[in-house]
PDB file of C-alpha atoms and ligand atoms in Angstrom:
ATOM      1  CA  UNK A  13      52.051 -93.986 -24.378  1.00 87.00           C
ATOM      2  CA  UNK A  14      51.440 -90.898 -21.748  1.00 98.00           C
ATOM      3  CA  UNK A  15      52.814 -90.671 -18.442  1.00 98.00           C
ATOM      4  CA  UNK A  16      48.884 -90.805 -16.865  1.00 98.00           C
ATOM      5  CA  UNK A  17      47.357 -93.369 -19.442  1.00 98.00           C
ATOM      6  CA  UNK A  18      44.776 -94.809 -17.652  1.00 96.00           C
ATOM      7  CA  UNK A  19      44.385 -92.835 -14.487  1.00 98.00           C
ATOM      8  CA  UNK A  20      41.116 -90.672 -13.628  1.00 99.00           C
ATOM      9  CA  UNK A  21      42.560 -87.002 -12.204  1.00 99.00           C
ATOM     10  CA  UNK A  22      40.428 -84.953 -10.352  1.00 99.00           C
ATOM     11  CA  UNK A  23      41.478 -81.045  -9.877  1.00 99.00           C
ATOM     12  CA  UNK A  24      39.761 -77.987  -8.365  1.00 99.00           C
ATOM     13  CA  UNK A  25      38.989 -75.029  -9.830  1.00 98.00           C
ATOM     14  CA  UNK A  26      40.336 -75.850 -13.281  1.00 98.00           C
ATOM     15  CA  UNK A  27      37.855 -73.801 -15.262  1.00 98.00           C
ATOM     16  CA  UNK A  28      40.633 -71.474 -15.992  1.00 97.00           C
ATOM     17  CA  UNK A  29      44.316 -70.668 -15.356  1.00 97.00           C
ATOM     18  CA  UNK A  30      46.813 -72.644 -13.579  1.00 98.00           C
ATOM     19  CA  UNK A  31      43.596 -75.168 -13.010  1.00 98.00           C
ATOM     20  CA  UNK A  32      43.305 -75.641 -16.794  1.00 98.00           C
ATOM     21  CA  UNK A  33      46.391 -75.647 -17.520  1.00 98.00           C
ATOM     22  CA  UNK A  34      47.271 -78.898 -15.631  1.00 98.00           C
ATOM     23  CA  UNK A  35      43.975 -80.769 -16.525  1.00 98.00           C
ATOM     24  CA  UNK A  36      45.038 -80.307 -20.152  1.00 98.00           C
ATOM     25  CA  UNK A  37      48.308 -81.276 -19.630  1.00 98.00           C
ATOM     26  CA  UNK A  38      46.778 -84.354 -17.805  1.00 99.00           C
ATOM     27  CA  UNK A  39      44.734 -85.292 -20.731  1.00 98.00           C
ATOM     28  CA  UNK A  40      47.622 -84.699 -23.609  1.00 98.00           C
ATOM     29  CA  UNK A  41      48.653 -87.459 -21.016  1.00 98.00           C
ATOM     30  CA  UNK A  42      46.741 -89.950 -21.347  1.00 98.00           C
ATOM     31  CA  UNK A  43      44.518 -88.886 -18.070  1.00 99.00           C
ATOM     32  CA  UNK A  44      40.560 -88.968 -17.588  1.00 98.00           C
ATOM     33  CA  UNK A  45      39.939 -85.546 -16.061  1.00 99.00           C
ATOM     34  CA  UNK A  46      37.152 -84.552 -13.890  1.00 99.00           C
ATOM     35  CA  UNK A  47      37.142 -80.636 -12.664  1.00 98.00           C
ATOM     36  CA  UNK A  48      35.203 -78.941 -10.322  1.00 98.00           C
ATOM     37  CA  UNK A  49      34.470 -75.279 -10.705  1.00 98.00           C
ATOM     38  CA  UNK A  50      32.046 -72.615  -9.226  1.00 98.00           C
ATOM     39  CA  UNK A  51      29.721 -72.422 -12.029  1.00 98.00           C
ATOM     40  CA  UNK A  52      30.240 -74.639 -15.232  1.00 98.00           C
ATOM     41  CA  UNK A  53      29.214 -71.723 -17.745  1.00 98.00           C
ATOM     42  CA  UNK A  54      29.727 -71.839 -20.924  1.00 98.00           C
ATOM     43  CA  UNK A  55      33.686 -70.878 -20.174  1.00 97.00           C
ATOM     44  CA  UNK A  56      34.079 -74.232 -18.495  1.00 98.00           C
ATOM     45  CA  UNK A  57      32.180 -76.109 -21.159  1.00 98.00           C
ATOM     46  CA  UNK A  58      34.410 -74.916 -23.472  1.00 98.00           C
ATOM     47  CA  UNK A  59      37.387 -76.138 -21.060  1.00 98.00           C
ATOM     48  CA  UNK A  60      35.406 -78.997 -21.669  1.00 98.00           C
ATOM     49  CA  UNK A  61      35.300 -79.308 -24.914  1.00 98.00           C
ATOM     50  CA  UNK A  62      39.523 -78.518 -25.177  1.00 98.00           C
ATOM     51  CA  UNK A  63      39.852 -81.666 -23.439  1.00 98.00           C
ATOM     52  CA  UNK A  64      37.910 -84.219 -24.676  1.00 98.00           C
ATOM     53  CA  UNK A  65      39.414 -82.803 -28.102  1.00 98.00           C
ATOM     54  CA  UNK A  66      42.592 -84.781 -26.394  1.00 97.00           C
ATOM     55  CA  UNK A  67      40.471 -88.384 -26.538  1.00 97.00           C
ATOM     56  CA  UNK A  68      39.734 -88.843 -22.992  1.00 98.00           C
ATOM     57  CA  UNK A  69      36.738 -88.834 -21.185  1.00 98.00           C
ATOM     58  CA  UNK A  70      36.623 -84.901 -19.711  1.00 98.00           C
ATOM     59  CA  UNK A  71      33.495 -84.047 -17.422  1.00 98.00           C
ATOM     60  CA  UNK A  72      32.854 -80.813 -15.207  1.00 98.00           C
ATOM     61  CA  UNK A  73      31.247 -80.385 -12.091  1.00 98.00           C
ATOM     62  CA  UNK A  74      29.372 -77.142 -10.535  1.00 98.00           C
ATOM     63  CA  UNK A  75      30.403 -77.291  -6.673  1.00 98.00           C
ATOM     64  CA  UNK A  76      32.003 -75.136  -4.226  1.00 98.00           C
ATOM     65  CA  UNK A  77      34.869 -76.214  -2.627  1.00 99.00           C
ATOM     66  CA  UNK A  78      34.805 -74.893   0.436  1.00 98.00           C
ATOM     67  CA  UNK A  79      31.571 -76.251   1.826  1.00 98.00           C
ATOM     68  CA  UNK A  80      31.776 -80.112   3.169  1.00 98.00           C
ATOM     69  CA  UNK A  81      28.857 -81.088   2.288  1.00 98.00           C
ATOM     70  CA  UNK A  82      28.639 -80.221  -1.251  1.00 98.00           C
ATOM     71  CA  UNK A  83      32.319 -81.984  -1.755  1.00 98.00           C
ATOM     72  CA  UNK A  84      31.535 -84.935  -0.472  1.00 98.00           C
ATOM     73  CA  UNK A  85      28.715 -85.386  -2.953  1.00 98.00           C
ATOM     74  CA  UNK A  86      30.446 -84.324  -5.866  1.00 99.00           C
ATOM     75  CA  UNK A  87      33.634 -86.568  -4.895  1.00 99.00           C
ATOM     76  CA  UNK A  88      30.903 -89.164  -4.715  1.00 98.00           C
ATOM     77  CA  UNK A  89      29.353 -88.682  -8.235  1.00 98.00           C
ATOM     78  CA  UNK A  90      32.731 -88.398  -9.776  1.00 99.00           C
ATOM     79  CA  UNK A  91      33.953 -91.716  -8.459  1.00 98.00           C
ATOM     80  CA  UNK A  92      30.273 -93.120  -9.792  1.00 98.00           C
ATOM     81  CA  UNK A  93      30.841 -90.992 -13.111  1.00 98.00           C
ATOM     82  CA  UNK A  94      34.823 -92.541 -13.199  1.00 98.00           C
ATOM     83  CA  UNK A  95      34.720 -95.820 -10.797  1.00 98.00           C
ATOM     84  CA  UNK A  96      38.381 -94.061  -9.406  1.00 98.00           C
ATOM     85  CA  UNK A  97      40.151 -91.175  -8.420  1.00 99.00           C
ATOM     86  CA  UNK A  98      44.023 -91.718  -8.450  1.00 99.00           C
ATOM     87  CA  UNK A  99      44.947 -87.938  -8.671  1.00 99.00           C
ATOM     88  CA  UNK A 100      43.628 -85.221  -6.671  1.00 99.00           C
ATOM     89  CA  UNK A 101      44.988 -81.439  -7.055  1.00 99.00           C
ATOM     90  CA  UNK A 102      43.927 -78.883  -4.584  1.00 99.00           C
ATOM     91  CA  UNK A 103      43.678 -75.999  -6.808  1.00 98.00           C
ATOM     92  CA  UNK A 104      40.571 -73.939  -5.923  1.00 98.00           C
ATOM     93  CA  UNK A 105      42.145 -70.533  -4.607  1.00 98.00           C
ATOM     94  CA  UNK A 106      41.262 -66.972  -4.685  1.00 98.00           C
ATOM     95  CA  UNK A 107      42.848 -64.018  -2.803  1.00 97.00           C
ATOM     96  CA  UNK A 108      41.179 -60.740  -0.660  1.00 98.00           C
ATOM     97  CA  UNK A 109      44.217 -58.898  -0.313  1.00 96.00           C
ATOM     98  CA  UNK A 110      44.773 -56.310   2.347  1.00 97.00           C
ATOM     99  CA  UNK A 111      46.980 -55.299   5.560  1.00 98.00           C
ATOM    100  CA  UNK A 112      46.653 -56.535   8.881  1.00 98.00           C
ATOM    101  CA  UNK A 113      45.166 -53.371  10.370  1.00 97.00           C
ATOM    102  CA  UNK A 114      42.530 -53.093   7.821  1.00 97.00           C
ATOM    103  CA  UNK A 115      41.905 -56.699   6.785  1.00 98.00           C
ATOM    104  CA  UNK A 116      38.348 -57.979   8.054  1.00 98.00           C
ATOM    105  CA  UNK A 117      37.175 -61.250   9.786  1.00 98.00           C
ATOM    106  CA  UNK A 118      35.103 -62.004   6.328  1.00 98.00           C
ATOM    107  CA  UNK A 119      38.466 -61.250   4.127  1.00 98.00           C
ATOM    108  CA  UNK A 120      39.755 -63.922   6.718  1.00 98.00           C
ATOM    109  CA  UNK A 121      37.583 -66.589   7.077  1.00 98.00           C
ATOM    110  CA  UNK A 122      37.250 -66.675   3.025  1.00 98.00           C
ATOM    111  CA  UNK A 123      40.481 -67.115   1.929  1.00 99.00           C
ATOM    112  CA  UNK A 124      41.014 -69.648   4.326  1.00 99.00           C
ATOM    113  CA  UNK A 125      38.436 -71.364   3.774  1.00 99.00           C
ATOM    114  CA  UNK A 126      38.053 -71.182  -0.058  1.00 99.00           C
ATOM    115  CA  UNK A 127      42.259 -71.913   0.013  1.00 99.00           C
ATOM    116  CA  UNK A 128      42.586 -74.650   2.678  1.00 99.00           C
ATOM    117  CA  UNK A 129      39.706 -76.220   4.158  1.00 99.00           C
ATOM    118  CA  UNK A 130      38.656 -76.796   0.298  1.00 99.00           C
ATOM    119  CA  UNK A 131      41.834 -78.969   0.479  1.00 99.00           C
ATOM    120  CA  UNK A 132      41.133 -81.027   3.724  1.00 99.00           C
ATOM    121  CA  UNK A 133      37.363 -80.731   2.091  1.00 99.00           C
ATOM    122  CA  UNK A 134      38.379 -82.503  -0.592  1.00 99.00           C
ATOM    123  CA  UNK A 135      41.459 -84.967   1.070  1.00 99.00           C
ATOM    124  CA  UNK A 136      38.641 -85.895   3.471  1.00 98.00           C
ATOM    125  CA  UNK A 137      36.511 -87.280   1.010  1.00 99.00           C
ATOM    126  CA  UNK A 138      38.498 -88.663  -1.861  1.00 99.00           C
ATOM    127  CA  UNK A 139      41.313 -90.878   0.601  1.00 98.00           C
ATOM    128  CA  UNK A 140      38.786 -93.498   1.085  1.00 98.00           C
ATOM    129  CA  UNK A 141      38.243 -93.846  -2.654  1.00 98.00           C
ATOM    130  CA  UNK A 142      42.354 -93.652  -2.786  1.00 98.00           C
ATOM    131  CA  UNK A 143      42.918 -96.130   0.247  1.00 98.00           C
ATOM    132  CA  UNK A 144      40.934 -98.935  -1.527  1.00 98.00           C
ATOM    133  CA  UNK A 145      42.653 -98.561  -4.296  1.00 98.00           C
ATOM    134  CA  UNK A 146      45.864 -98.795  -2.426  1.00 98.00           C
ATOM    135  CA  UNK A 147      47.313 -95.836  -4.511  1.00 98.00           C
ATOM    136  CA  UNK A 148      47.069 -92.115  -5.066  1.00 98.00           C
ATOM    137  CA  UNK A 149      48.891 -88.765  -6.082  1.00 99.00           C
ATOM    138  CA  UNK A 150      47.273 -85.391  -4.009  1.00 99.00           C
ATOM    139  CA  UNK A 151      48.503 -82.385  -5.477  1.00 99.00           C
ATOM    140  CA  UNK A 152      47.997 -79.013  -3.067  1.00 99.00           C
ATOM    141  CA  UNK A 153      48.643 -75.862  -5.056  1.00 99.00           C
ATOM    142  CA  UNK A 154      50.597 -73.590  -2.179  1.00 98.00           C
ATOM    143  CA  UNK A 155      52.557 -70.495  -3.046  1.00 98.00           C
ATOM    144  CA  UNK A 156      55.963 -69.048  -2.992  1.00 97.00           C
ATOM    145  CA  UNK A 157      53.773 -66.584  -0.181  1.00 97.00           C
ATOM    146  CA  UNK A 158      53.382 -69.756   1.602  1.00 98.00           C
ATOM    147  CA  UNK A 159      56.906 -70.538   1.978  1.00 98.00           C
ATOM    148  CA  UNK A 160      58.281 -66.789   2.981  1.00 96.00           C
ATOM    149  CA  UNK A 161      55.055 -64.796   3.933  1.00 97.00           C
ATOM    150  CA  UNK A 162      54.223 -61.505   2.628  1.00 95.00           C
ATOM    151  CA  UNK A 163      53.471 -58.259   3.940  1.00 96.00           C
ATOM    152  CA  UNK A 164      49.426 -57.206   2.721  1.00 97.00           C
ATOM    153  CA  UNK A 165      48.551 -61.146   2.133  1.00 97.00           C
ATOM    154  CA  UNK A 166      48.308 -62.479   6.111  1.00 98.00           C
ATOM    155  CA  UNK A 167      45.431 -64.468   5.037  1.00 98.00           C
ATOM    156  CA  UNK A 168      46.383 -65.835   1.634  1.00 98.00           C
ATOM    157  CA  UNK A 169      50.466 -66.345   2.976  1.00 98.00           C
ATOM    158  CA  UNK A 170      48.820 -68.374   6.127  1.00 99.00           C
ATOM    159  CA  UNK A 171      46.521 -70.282   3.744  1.00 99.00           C
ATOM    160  CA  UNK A 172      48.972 -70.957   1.711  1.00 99.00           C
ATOM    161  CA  UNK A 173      51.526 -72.482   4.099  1.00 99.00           C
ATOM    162  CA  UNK A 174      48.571 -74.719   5.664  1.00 99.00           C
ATOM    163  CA  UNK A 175      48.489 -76.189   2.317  1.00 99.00           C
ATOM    164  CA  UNK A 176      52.327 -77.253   3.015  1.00 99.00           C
ATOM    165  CA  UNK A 177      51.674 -78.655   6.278  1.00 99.00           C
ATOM    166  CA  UNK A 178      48.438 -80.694   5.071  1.00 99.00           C
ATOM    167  CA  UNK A 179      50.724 -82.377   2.250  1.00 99.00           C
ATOM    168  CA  UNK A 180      53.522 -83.099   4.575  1.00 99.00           C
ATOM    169  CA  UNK A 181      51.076 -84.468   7.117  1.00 99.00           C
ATOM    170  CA  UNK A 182      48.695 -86.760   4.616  1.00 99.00           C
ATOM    171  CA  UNK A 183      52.180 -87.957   3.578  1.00 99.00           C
ATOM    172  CA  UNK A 184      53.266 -89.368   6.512  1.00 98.00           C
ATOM    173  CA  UNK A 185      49.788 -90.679   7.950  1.00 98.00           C
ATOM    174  CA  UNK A 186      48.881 -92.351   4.192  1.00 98.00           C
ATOM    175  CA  UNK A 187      52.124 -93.189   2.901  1.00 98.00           C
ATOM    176  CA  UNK A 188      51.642 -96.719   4.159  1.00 98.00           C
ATOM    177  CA  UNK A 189      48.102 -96.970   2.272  1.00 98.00           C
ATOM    178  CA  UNK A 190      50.104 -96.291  -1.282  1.00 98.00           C
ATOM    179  CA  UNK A 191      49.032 -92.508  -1.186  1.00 98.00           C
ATOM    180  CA  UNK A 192      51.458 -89.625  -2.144  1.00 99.00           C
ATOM    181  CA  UNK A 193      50.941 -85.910  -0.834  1.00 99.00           C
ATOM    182  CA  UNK A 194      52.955 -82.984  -2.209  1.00 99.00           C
ATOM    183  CA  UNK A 195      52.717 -79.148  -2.709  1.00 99.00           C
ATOM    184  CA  UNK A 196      53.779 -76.907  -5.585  1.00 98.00           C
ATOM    185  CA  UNK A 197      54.760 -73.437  -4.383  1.00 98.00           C
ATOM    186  CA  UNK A 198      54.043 -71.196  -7.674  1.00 98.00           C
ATOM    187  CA  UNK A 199      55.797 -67.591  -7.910  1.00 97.00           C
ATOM    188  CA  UNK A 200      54.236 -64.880  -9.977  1.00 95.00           C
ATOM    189  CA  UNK A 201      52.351 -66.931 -12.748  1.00 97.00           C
ATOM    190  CA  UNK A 202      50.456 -64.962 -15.639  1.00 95.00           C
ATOM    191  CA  UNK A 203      46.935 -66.120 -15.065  1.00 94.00           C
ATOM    192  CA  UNK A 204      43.460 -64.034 -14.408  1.00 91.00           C
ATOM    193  CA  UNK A 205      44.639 -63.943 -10.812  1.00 88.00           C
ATOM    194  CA  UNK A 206      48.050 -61.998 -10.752  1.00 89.00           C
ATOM    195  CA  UNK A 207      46.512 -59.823 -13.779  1.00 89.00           C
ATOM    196  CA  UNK A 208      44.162 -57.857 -11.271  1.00 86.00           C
ATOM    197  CA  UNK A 209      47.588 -56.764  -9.788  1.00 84.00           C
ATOM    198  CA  UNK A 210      48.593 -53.292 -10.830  1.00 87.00           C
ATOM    199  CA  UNK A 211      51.565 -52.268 -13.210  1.00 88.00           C
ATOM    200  CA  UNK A 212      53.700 -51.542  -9.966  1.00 88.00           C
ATOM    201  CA  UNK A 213      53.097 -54.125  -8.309  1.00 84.00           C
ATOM    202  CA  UNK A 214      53.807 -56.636 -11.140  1.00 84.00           C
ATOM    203  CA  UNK A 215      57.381 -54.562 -12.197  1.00 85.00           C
ATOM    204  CA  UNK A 216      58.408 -55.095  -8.738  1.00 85.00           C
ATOM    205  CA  UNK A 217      58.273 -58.540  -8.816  1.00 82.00           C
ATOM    206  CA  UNK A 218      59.773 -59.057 -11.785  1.00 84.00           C
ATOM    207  CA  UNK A 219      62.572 -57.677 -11.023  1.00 88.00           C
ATOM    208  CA  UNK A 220      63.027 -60.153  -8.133  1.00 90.00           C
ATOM    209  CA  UNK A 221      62.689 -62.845 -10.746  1.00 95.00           C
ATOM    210  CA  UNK A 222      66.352 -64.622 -11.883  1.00 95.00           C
ATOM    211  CA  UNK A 223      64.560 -65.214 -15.172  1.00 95.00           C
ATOM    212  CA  UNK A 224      63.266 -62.230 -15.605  1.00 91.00           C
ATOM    213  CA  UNK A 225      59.229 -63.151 -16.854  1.00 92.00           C
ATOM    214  CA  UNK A 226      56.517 -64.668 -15.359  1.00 93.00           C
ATOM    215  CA  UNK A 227      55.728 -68.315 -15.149  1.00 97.00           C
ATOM    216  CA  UNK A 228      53.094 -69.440 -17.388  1.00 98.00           C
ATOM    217  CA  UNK A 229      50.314 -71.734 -16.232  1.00 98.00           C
ATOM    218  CA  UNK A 230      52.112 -74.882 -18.701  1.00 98.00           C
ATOM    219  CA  UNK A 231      55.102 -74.235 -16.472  1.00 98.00           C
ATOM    220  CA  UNK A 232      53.264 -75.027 -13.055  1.00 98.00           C
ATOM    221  CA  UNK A 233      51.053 -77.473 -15.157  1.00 99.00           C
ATOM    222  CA  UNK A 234      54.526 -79.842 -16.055  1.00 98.00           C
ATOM    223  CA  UNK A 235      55.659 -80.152 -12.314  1.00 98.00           C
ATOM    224  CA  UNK A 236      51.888 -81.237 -11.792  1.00 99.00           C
ATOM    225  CA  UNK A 237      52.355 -83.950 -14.354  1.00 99.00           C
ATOM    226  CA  UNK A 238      55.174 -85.089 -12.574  1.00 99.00           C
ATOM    227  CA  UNK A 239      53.788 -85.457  -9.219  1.00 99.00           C
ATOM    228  CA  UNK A 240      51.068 -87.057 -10.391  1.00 99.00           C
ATOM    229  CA  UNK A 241      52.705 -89.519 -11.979  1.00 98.00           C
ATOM    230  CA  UNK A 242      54.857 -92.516 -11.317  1.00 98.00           C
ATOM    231  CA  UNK A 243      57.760 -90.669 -12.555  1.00 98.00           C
ATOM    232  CA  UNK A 244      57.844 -89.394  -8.275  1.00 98.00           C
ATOM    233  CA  UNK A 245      56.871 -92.808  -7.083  1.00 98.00           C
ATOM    234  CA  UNK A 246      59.673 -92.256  -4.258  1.00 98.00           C
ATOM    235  CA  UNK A 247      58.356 -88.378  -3.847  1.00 99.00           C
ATOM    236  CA  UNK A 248      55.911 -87.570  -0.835  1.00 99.00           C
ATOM    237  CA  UNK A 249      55.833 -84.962   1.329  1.00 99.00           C
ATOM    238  CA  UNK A 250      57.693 -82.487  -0.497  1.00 98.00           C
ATOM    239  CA  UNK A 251      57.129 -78.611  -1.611  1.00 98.00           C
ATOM    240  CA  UNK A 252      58.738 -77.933  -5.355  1.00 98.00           C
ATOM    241  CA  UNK A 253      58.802 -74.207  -5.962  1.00 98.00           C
ATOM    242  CA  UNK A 254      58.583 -72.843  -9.350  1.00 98.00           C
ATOM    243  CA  UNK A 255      59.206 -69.325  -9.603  1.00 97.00           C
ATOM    244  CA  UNK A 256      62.152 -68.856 -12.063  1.00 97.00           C
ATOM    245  CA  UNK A 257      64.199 -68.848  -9.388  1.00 96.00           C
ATOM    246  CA  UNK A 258      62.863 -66.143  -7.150  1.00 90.00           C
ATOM    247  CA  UNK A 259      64.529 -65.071  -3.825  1.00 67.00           C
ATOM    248  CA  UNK A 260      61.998 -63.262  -1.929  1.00 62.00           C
TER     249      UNK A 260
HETATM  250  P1  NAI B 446      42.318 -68.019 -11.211  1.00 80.79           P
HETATM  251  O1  NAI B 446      41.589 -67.009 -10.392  1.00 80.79           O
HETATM  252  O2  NAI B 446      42.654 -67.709 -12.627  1.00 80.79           O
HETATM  253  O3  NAI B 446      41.525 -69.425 -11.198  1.00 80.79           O
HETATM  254  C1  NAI B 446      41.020 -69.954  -9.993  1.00 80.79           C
HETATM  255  C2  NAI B 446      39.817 -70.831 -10.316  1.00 80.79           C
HETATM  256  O4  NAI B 446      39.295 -71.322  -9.079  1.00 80.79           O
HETATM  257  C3  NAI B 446      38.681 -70.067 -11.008  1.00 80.79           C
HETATM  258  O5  NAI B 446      38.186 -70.804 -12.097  1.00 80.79           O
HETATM  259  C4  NAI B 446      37.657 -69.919  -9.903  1.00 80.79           C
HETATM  260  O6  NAI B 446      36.300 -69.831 -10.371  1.00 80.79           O
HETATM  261  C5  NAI B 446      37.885 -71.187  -9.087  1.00 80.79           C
HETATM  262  N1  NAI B 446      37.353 -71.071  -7.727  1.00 80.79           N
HETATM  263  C6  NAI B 446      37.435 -69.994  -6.900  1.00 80.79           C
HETATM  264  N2  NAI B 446      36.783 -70.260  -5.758  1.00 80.79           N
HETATM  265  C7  NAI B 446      36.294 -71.527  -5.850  1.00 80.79           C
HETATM  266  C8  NAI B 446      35.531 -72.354  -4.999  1.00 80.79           C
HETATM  267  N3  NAI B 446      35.115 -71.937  -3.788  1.00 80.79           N
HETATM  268  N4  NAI B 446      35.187 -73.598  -5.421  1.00 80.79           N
HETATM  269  C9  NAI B 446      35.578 -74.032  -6.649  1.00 80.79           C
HETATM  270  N5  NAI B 446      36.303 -73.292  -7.509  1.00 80.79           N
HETATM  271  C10 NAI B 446      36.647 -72.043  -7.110  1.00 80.79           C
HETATM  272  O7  NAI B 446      43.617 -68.368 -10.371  1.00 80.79           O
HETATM  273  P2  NAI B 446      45.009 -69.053 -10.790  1.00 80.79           P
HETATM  274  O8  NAI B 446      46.025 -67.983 -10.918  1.00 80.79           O
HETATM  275  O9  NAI B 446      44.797 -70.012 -11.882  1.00 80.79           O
HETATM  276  O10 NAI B 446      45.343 -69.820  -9.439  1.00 80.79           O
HETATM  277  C11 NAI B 446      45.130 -71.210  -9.251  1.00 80.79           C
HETATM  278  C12 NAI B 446      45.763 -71.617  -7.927  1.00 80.79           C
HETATM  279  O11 NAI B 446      47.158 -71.323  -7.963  1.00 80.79           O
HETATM  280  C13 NAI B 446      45.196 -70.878  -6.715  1.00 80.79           C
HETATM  281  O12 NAI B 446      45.141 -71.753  -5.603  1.00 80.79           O
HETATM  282  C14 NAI B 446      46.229 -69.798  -6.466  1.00 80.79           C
HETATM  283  O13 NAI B 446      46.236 -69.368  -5.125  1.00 80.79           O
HETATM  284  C15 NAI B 446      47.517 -70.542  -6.838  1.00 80.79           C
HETATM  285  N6  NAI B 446      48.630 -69.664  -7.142  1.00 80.79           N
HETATM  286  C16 NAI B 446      48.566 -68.769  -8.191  1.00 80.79           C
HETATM  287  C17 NAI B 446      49.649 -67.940  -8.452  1.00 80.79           C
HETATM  288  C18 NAI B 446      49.634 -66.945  -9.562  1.00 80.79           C
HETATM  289  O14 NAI B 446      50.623 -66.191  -9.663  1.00 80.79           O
HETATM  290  N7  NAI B 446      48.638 -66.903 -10.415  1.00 80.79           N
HETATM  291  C19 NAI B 446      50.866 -68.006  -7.620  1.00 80.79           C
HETATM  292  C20 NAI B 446      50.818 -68.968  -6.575  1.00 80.79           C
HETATM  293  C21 NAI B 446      49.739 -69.771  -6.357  1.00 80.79           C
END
C-alpha cells in the first residue's frame, strides 16, 4: 500500500527537476499525477511516460502559470480529466538574477509573478475543488532565500518568502474546510536551475553546507511526500527547510 494510494496530485512545473522529482515520487506512491508545464514537448512526454511506467494514471498539461485565466481552465480540465484534486504543489519557479541597482521592472514583475501569483493563481482555483471535498494538502515550493534573503536575488528572495506567507495564511483561513497549507524551503539543490550558476558561485555555497553536497531533487521530493500525505494530518502552516543543514 503507498502513502498517496488513491489521491489525484496536481504539481506545477514538474516537467523537470525538483517538479519531477516529487510527481514521481507521488506515483511510486500510489498517487494519480497531473503536471502542468510550459510546453509539453517531447521532454515532458517522456516525464510522462516515467510515470505511468509506475501504474497510475499520469497526464500533462501545456499552461502557464502565471496568467489567471489560463489556470483556471486547466485546473478545470484536470478536475474533469481526474473528478479531484487532493494535492496541489506550487512548484513553477524560475529566477532573473541581478542587484538592486541594476535589476529592471521586467526582471521584477516576472519572477514574481511566474514564482507567486502562479501560487495564489493556482490556490485560487483549485480550493473550491478542495473545499467540497472537505480535504486537501497545498504544497508551495519557497526557498532557503525566502527565509534569510540574499544579496543579488531581491526579486526571487521576496518571491520566495510570499510563498511562506500564502501557506501560513491559506492555513489558517481553510484549516476549518479540511485543507492543509505548507512550504518547503529548499537550499542549493542540483537541478537545471542551480547548474546555470557558475563554479564560484556553487563552491561558495557548499562550503556553507553542514553536509557538505547538494540536495538532490529525491531529497526535496520525500518531504513533499510527507506533506502531502496523511502522515502530517496535524501539520499546517509550517515551512520545513531542507538544505543539509545550511546556516546562511
Ligand atoms: P527547473 O528550472 O529545473 O524547473 C522549473 C520548471 O518550471 C521547468 O520545467 C519550467 O519549464 C517550469 N516553468 C517555468 N516557468 C513556468 C510557468 N510560467 N508556468 C509553468 N511552468 C513553468 O527548476 P528547479 O530547480 O526544479 O526548481 C523548482 C522549484 O524549486 C522552483 O520554484 C525553484 O524556485 C525552487 N527551488 C529550487 C532550488 C534549487 O536549488 N534548484 C532551491 C530552492 C527552491
Amino acid at each position: 500500500m503507498g502513502l498517496l494510494d488513491g489521491k489525484t496530485a496536481l504539481v506545477t512545473g514538474a516537467a523537470r527537476g525538483i517538479g519531477k522529482a516529487i510527481a514521481l515520487k507521488f506515483a511510486s506512491e500510489g498517487a494519480n499525477i497531473a503536471f502542468t508545464d510550459l510546453m509539453i514537448d517531447e521532454n515532458a512526454e517522456n516525464t510522462v511516460k516515467e510515470i505511468e511506467a509506475m501504474g497510475v494514471k499520469a497526464k500533462g498539461y501545456a499552461s502557464n502559470a502565471a496568467n489567471f485565466e489560463d489556470t483556471a481552465k486547466v485546473v478545470a480540465q484536470i478536475n474533469a480529466d481526474f473528478g479531484r484534486i487532493d494535492i496541489l504543489v506550487n512548484n513553477a519557479g524560475i529566477t532573473r538574477d541581478g542587484l538592486m541597482m541594476r535589476m529592471s521592472e521586467q526582471q521584477w514583475d516576472m519572477v514574481i509573478n511566474v514564482n507567486l501569483k502562479s501560487a495564489f493563481n493556482f490556490i485560487h482555483a483549485c480550493t473550491p475543488v478542495m473545499m467540497r471535498q472537505r480535504a486537501g494538502s497545498i504544497i508551495n515550493m519557497a526557498s532557503v532565500v525566502g527565509v534569510h534573503g540574499n544579496a543579488g536575488q531581491a526579486n526571487y528572495a521576496a518571491s520566495k518568502a510570499g510563498m511562506i506567507a500564502l501557506a501560513k495564511s491559506i492555513a489558517q483561513e481553510l484549516g476549518s474546510r479540511g485543507i492543509r497549507a505548507n512550504a518547503i524551503a529548499p537550499g542549493f539543490i542540483l537541478t537545471d536551475m542551480t547548474a546555470a550558476l557558475s563554479d564560484e558561485v556553487r563552491a561558495e555555497w557548499s562550503k556553507k553546507i553542514p553536509l557538505r553536497r547538494g540536495g538532490t531533487p529525491e531529497d526535496v521530493a520525500n518531504i513533499a511526500t510527507f506533506l502531502a500525505s496523511d502522515m502530517s494530518s496535524y501539520v499546517s502552516g509550517q515551512v520545513i527547510q531542507v538544505d543539509g543543514g545550511m546556516n546562511m
